[in-house]
Coordinates of C-alpha atoms in Angstrom, one line a residue:
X257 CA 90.9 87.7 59.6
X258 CA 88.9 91.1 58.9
X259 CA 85.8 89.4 61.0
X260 CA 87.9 87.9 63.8
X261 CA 89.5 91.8 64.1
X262 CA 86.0 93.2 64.7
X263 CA 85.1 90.5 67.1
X264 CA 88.1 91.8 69.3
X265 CA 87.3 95.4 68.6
X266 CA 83.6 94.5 70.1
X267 CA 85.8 93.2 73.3
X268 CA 87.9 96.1 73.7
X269 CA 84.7 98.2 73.0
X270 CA 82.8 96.9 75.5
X271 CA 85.4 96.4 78.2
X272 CA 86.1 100.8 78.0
X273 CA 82.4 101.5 78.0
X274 CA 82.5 99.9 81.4
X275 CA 85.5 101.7 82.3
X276 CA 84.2 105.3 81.2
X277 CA 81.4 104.8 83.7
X278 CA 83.4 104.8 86.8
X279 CA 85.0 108.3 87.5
X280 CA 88.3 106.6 89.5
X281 CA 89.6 104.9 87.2
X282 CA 90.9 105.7 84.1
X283 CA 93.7 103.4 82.3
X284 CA 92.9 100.7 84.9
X285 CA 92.1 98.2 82.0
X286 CA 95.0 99.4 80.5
X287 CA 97.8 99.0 83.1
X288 CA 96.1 95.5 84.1
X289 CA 96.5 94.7 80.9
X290 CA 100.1 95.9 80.5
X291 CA 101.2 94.5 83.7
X292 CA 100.0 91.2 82.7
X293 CA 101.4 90.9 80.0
X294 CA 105.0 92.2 81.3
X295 CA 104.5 89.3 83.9
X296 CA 103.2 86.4 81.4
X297 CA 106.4 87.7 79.6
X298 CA 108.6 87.3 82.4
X299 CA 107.4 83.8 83.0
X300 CA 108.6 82.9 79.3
X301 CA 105.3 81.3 78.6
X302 CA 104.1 81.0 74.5
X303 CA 103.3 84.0 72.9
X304 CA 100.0 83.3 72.2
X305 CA 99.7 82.6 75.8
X306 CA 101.2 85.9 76.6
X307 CA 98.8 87.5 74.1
X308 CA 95.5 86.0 75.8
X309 CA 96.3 87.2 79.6
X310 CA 97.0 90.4 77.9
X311 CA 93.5 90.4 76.5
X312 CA 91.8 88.9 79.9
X313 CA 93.5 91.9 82.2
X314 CA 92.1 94.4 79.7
X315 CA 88.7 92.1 80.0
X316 CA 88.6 91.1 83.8
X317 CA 86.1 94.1 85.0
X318 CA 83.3 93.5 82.1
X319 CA 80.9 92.3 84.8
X320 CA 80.9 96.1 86.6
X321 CA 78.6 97.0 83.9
X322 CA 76.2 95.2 86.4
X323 CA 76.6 97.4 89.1
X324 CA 75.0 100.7 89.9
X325 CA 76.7 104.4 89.6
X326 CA 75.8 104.6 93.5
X327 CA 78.2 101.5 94.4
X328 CA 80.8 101.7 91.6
X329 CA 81.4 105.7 92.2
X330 CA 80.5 105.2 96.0
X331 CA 84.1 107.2 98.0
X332 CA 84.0 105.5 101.0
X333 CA 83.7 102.0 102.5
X334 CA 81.0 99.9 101.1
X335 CA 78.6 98.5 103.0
X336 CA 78.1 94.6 103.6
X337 CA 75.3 94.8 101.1
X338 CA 76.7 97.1 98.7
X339 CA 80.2 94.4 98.7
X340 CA 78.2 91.9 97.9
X341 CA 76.7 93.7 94.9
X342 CA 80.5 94.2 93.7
X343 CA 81.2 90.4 94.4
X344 CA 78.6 89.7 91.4
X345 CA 80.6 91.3 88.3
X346 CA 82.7 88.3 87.7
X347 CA 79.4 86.4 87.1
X348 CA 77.7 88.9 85.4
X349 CA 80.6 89.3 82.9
X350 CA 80.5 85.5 82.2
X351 CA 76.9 85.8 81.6
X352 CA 77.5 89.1 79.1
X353 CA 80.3 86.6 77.2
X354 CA 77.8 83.4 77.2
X355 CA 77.3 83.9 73.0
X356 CA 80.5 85.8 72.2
X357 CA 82.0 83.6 69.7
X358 CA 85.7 84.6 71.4
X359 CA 84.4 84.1 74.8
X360 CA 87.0 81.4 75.7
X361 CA 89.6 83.7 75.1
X362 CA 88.8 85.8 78.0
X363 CA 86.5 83.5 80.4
X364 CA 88.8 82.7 83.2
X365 CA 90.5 86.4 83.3
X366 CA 86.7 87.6 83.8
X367 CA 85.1 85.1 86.4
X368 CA 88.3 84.1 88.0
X369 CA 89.7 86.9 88.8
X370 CA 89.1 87.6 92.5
X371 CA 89.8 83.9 93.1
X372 CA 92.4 83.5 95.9
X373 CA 94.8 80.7 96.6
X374 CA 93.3 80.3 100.1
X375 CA 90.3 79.6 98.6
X376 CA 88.3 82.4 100.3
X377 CA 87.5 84.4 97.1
X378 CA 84.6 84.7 94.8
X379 CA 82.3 83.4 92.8
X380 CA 83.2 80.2 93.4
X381 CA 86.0 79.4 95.9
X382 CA 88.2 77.9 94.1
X383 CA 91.7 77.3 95.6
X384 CA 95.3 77.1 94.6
X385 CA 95.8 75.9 91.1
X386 CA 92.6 74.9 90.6
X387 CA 92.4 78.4 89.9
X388 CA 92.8 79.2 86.0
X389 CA 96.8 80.6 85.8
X390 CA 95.7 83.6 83.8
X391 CA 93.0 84.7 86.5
X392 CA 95.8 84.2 89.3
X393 CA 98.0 86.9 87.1
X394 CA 95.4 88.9 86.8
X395 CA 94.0 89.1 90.3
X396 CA 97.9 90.0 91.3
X397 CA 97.8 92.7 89.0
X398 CA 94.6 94.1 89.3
X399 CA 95.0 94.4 93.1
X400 CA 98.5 96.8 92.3
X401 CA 96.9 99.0 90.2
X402 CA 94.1 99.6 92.7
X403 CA 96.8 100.3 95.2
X404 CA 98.8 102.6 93.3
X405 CA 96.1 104.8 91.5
X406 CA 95.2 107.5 92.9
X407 CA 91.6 108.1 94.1
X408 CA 90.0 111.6 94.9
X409 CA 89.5 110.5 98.6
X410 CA 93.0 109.0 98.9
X411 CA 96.5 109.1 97.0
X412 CA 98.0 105.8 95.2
X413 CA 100.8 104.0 97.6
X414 CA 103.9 104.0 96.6
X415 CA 105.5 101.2 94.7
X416 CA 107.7 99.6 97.2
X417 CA 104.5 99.9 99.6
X418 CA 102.4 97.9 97.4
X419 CA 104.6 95.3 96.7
X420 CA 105.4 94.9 100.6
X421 CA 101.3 94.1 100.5
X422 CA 101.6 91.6 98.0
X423 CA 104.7 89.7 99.5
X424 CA 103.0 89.8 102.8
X425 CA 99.6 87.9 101.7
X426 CA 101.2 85.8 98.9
X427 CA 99.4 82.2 99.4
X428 CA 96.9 83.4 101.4
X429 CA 95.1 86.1 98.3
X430 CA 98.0 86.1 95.9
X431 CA 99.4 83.3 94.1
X432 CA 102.6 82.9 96.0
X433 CA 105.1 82.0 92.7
X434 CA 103.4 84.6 90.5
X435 CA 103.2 87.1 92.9
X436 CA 106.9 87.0 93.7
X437 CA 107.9 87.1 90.1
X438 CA 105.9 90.2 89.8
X439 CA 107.4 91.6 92.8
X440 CA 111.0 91.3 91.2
X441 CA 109.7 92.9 88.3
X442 CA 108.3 95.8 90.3
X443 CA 111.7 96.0 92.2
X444 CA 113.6 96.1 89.3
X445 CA 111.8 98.8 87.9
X446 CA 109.9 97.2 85.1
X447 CA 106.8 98.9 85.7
X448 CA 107.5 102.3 86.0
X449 CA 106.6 103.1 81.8
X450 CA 102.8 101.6 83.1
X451 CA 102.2 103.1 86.7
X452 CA 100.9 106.5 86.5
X453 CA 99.9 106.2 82.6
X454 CA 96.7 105.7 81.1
X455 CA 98.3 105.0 78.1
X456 CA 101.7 104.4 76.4
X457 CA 103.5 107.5 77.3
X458 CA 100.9 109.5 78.2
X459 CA 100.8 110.2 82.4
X460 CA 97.3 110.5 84.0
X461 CA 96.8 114.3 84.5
X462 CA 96.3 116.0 88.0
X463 CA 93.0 117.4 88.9
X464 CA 94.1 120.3 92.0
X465 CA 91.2 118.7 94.1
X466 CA 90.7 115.3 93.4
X467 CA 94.7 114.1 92.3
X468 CA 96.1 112.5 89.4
X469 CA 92.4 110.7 87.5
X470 CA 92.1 112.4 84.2
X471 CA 93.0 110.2 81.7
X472 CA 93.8 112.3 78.4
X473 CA 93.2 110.4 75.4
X474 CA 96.3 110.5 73.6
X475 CA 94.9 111.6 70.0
X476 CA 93.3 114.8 71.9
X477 CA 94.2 118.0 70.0
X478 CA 96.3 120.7 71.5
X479 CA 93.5 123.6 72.9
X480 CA 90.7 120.6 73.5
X481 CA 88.5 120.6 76.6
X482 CA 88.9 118.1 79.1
X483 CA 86.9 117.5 82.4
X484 CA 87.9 115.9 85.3
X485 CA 85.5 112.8 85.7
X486 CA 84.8 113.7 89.7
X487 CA 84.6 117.0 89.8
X488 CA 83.8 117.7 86.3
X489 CA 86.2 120.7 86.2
X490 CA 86.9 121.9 82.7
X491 CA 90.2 121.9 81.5
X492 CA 92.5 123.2 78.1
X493 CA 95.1 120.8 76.8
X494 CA 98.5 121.9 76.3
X495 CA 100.8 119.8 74.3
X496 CA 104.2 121.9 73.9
X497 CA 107.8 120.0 73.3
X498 CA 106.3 116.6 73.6
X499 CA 105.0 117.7 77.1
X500 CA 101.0 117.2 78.3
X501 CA 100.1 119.5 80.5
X502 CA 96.6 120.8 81.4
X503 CA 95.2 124.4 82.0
X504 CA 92.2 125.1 84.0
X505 CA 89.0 127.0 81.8
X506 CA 86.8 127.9 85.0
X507 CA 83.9 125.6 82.9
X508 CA 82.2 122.6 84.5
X509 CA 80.4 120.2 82.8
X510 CA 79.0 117.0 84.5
X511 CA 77.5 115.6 81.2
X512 CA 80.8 115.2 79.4
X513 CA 82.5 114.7 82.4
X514 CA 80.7 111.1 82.7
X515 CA 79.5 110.2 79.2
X516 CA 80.6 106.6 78.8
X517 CA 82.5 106.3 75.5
X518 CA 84.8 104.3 74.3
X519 CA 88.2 105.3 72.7
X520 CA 88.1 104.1 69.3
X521 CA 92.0 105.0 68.6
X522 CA 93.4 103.8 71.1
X523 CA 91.5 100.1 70.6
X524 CA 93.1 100.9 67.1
X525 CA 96.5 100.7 68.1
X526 CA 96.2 97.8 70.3
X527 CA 94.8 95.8 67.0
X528 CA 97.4 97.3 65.2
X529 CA 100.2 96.2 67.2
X530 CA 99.8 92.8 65.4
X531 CA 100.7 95.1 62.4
X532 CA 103.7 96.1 64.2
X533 CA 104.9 92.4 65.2
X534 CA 104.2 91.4 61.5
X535 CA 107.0 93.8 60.2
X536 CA 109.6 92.1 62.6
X537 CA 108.7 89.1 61.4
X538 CA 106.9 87.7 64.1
X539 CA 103.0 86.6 64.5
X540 CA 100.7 89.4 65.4
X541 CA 97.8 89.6 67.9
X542 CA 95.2 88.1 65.5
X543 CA 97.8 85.4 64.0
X544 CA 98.6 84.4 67.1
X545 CA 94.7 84.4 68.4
X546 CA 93.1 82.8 65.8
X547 CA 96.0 81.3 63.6

């Protein structure tokens, strides 16, 4: 069980490297994760089922290690060129899990995911249920978050505006069951503890110039310096009566600001959730993975 836990650590590991290299989008493996799994839930499917969309949302992007800074960080439209550049991650994420011994646990979430019932996405063009279930969760979930996050050249939508999106193109990009379970949850309010968070309970912090994009690892210290991943303005953690709030320190370090890393502690917590489920008496994470 001890080697099958550090197999999955490598996945987590590699997926927030990835993550940490573009400056919009802290949390975003996080959330798609979350949301995926909220939705997977909803649909009363096995846990171990459950357990493995989970996994693929927090998976889906590994293929953007492909693409350069210039595209990934680029703030406006992309060109025709530059799109198609983006439209290769899926396949290069498949090639990066070719020799992964858990590959198969995440495969569909990462090449799948951008896959579209009307059989106009990529790589592959598949269509309707040909497409693999987790990938059509995924791609429904992915495209929220990327609606409601906030980007320094324009704010997140609002919750009820997204979810008008998704209604309006479900069959055509969004898998037209799925997505309007998802919607129900979103109306019901079973997302809010995900949107806005790069973490559980902790809120993505506001940068004055670029919005709400600095993800603050939860096991920060109080007085710690933080940078804001655009601008790479510096600044001082406050953590008083269970409240985060950040202070700016005039500093400005680009370095830090972008160094790709990987948060250890909180890919900790998600393997140790299977601790957690173990002490109600249910299978955890790596039970239910690998038996």
């Amino acid at each position: 069980m001890q080697a099958s836990r550090e197999l999955l650590k490598t996945l987590y590991t590699m997926a927030m490297l990835v993550e940490a290299r573009d400056a919009y989008t802290g949390g975003h493996l996080w959330r798609v994760s979350r949301y995926s799994h909220l939705l997977a839930a909803d649909l009363q499917l096995p846990q171990d089922e459950v357990e493995k969309i989970a996994l693929g949302g927090f998976l889906h992007d590994l293929g953007k290690v492909g693409v350069p800074d210039a595209v990934l960080n680029k703030p406006g439209k992309l060109s025709d060129e530059e799109y198609e550049v983006i439209k290769t991650h899926p396949q290069v994420g498949a090639d990066l899990l070719k020799d992964h011994p858990l590959a198969e646990l995440v495969l569909d979430a990462v090449l799948c995911h951008h896959e579209t019932p009307d059989g106009k996405g990529y790589p592959n063009r598949l269509a309707g249920k040909a497409i693999p279930l987790v990938a059509r969760i995924v791609g429904i979930t992915d495209a929220f978050d990327a609606m409601t996050s906030t980007r320094p050249y324009r704010e997140g939508m609002p919750t009820e505006r997204a979810l008008a999106i998704l209604r309006d193109n479900l069959g055509r990009q969004f898998d037209a069951e799925l997505g309007e379970r998802f919607i129900q949850l979103g109306e019901a309010g079973q997302l809010d503890h995900v949107l806005g968070h790069s973490e559980p309970g902790v809120p993505m912090q506001r940068c004055p110039g670029c919005g709400p994009i600095i993800a603050v690892p939860s096991h920060a210290p109080d007085g710690e310096e933080i940078f804001c991943p655009h601008c790479a303005g510096g600044y001082r953690i406050s953590r008083r009566d269970n409240a985060l709030a950040l202070s700016p320190t005039g500093g400005n370090d680009p370095v830090r600001a972008r160094r790709p890393r990987a948060d250890n502690e909180l890919i900790d917590r998600l393997l140790a959730d299977s601790g957690r489920l173990r002490a109600r008496g249910k299978p955890g994470l790596l039970e239910l993975l690998f038996g």
